[in-house]
Structure formats: structure tokens, C-alpha cells
Short mmCIF file of C-alpha atoms in Angstrom, two decimals:
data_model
loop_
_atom_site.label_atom_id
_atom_site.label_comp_id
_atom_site.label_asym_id
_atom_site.label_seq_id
_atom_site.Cartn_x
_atom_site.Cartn_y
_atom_site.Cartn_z
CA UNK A 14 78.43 218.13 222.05
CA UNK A 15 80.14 220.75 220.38
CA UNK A 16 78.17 223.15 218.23
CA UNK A 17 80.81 222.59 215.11
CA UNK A 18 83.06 220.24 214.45
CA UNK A 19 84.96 219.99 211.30
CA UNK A 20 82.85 216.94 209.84
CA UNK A 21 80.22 219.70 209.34
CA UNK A 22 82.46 221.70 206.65
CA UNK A 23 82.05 220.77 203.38
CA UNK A 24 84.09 222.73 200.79
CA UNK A 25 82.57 221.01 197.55
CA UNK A 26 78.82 221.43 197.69
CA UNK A 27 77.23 220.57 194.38
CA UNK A 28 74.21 222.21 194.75
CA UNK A 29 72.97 225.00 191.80
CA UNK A 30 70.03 226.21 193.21
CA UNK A 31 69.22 227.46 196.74
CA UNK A 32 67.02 224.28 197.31
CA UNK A 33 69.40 221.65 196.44
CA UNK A 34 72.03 224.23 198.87
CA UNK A 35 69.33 223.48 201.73
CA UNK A 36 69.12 219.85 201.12
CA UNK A 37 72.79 219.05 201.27
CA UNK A 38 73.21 221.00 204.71
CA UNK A 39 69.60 219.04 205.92
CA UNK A 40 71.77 215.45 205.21
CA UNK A 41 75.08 216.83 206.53
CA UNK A 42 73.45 217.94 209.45
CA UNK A 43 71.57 214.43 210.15
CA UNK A 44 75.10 213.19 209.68
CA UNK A 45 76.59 215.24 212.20
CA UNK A 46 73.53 214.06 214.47
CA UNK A 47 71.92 217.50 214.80
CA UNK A 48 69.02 216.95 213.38
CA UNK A 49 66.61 214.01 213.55
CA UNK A 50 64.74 214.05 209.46
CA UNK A 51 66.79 215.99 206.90
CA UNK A 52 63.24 216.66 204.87
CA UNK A 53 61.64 218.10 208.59
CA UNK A 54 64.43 220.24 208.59
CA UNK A 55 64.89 220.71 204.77
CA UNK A 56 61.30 222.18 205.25
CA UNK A 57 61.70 224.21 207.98
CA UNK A 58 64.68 225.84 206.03
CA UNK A 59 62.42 226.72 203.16
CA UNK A 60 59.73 228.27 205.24
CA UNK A 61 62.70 230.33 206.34
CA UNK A 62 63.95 231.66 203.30
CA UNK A 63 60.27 232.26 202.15
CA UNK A 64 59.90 234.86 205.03
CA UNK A 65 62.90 236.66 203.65
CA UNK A 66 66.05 236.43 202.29
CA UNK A 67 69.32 235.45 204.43
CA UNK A 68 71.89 236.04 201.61
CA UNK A 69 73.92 238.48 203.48
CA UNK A 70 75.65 239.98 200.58
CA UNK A 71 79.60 239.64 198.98
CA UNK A 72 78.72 235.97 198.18
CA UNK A 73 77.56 234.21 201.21
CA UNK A 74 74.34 233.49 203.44
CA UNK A 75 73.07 232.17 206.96
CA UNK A 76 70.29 230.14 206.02
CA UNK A 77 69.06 229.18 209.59
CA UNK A 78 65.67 227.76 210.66
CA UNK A 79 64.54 227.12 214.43
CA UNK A 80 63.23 223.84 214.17
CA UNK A 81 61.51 220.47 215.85
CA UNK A 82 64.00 218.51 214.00
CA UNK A 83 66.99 219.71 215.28
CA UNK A 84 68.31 217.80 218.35
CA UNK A 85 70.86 220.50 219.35
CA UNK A 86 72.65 223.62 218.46
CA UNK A 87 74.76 223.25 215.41
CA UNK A 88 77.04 225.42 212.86
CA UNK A 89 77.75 223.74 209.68
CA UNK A 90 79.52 226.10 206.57
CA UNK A 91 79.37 225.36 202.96
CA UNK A 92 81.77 226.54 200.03
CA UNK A 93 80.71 225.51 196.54
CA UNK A 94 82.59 226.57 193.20
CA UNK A 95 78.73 227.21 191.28
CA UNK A 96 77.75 231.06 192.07
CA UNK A 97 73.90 230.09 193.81
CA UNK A 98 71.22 232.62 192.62
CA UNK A 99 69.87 233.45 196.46
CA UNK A 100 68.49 236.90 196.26
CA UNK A 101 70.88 238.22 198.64
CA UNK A 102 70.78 241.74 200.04
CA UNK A 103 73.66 243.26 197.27
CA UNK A 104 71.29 240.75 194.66
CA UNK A 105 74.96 238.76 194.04
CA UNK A 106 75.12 235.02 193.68
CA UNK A 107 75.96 233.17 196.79
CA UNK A 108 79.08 230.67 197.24
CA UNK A 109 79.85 230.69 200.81
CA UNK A 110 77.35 229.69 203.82
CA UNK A 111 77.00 229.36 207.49
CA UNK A 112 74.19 227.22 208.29
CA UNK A 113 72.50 227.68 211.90
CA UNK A 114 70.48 225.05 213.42
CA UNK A 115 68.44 225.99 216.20
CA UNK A 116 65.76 223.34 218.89
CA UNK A 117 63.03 224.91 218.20
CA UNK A 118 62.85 226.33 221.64
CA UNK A 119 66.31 228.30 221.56
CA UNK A 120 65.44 231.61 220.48
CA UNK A 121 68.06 233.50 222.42
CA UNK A 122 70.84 230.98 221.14
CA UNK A 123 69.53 231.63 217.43
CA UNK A 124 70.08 235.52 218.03
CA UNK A 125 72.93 235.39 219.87
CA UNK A 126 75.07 233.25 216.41
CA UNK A 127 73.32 234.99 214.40
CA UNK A 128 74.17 238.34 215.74
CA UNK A 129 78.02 236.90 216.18
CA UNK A 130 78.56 235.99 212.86
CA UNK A 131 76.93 238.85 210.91
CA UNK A 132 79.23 241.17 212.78
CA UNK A 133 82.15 239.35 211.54
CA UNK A 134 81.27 239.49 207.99
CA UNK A 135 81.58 242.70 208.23
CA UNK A 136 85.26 242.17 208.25
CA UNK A 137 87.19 241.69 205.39
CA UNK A 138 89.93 239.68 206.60
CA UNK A 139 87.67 237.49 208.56
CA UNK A 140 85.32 236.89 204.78
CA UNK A 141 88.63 236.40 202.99
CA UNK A 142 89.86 233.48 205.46
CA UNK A 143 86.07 231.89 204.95
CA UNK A 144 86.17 231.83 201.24
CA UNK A 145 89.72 230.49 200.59
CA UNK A 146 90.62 228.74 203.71
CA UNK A 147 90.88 225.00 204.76
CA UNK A 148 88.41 223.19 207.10
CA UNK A 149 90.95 223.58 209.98
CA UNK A 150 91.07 227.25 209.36
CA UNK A 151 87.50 227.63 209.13
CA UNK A 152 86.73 225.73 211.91
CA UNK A 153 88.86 227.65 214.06
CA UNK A 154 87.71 230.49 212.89
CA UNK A 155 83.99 230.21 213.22
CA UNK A 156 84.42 228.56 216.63
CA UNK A 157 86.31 232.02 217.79
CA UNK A 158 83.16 233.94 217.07
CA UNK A 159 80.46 231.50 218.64
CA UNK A 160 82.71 230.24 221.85
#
């Protein structure tokens, strides 16, 4: 399997809290088959964001969780028009996220995307084209950093 297709892009989350942001990536990523129980991995998400904070900053996150409930690698990214209160590094509302999920056994996989993508946000041009572009565009550019 691939680790993102573009069935796990959704441009219009609802979610107005960081919970109900988890909980909508937990179902889409049972839909994409990833994960085996959205509230195992829903969990697992929380107890990640309770160790500390994975708002990167300039509007988006990573919330990512190594978990038993996830059947296989997966990338899934988010876009919402509500401004999420995430306590973020630059304390900014969040709008934008890449979701990792990780077996719970694929630590060097987890570091590896994570390390990837938090590179990239450091570029401008590469933010810009994740906030305003279509699913095609994001998917492939996300797939460009993690291939």
C-alpha cells in the first residue's frame, strides 16, 4: 500500500478544538484502512499531544502517535477554515495538518517523516502550496518529501 493516497486529504475539516481535529483524522484513517479502531488510535493521539505539543508553528501541526492500532504507515493532511487553538510552538492557531501514523513497532519510519516533513516547512513556498493548494497538488507534494 501506499503511505498516502489522495482519499486521505480532506480540505474541509470541521473540527474547533484539537480533540474533535484528532477524531476526524482517527475515522479518515480507519477509512483509508490504516488503522484498525479510530477511538484506539484517537487515544493514542491524545497521549501524544499530552507529552508535548506538535503544533509546529505558522498555522499547522504533525500530530503523530506510534500506535497498536495502526495497520501500516500512513500520511493523511487536513485543511480546515476554523483557526484550532493547539498550543503550537509560535502559540498561533492551527489550520493546516499532516497526520503520521506509525505500527507501533516503526520507530525509525516515525523519525525518518517526521524529520522529512519538518524540514520542508521550513520552506515557504513548499507551506504556501500546502495551505492553498488542491488535493492533487498536495498529494504530490507530500509524496515528494516521504518517497
Amino acid at each position: 500500500m501506499e503511505i498516502m493516497t489522495i482519499s486521505g486529504i480532506n480540505l474541509e475539516m470541521q473540527g474547533k478544538t484539537k480533540p474533535e481535529i484528532l477524531q476526524e483524522f482517527a475515522d479518515l484513517a480507519v477509512v483509508n484502512g490504516k488503522v484498525t479502531d479510530a477511538a484506539g488510535f484517537y487515544k493514542d493521539l491524545c497521549l501524544r499531544e499530552e507529552e508535548s505539543t506538535t503544533g509546529f508553528g505558522g498555522g499547522i501541526a504533525i500530530p503523530h502517535a506510534k500506535s497498536a492500532f495502526v495497520a501500516e504507515v500512513g500520511v493523511l493532511v487536513g485543511r480546515g477554515e476554523h483557526q484550532v487553538a493547539w498550543e503550537a510552538m509560535d502559540d498561533q492557531p492551527v489550520h493546516c495538518w499532516i497526520c503520521l501514523l506509525v505500527p507501533e513497532t516503526g520507530g525509525q519510519e516515525h523519525l525518518r517523516l517526521l524529520s522529512q516533513l519538518s524540514r520542508k516547512l521550513m520552506d515557504p513556498e513548499f507551506v504556501g502550496n500546502l495551505k492553498t493548494g488542491t488535493k492533487s497538488e498536495i498529494l504530490t507534494l507530500i509524496q515528494g518529501v516521504i518517497s
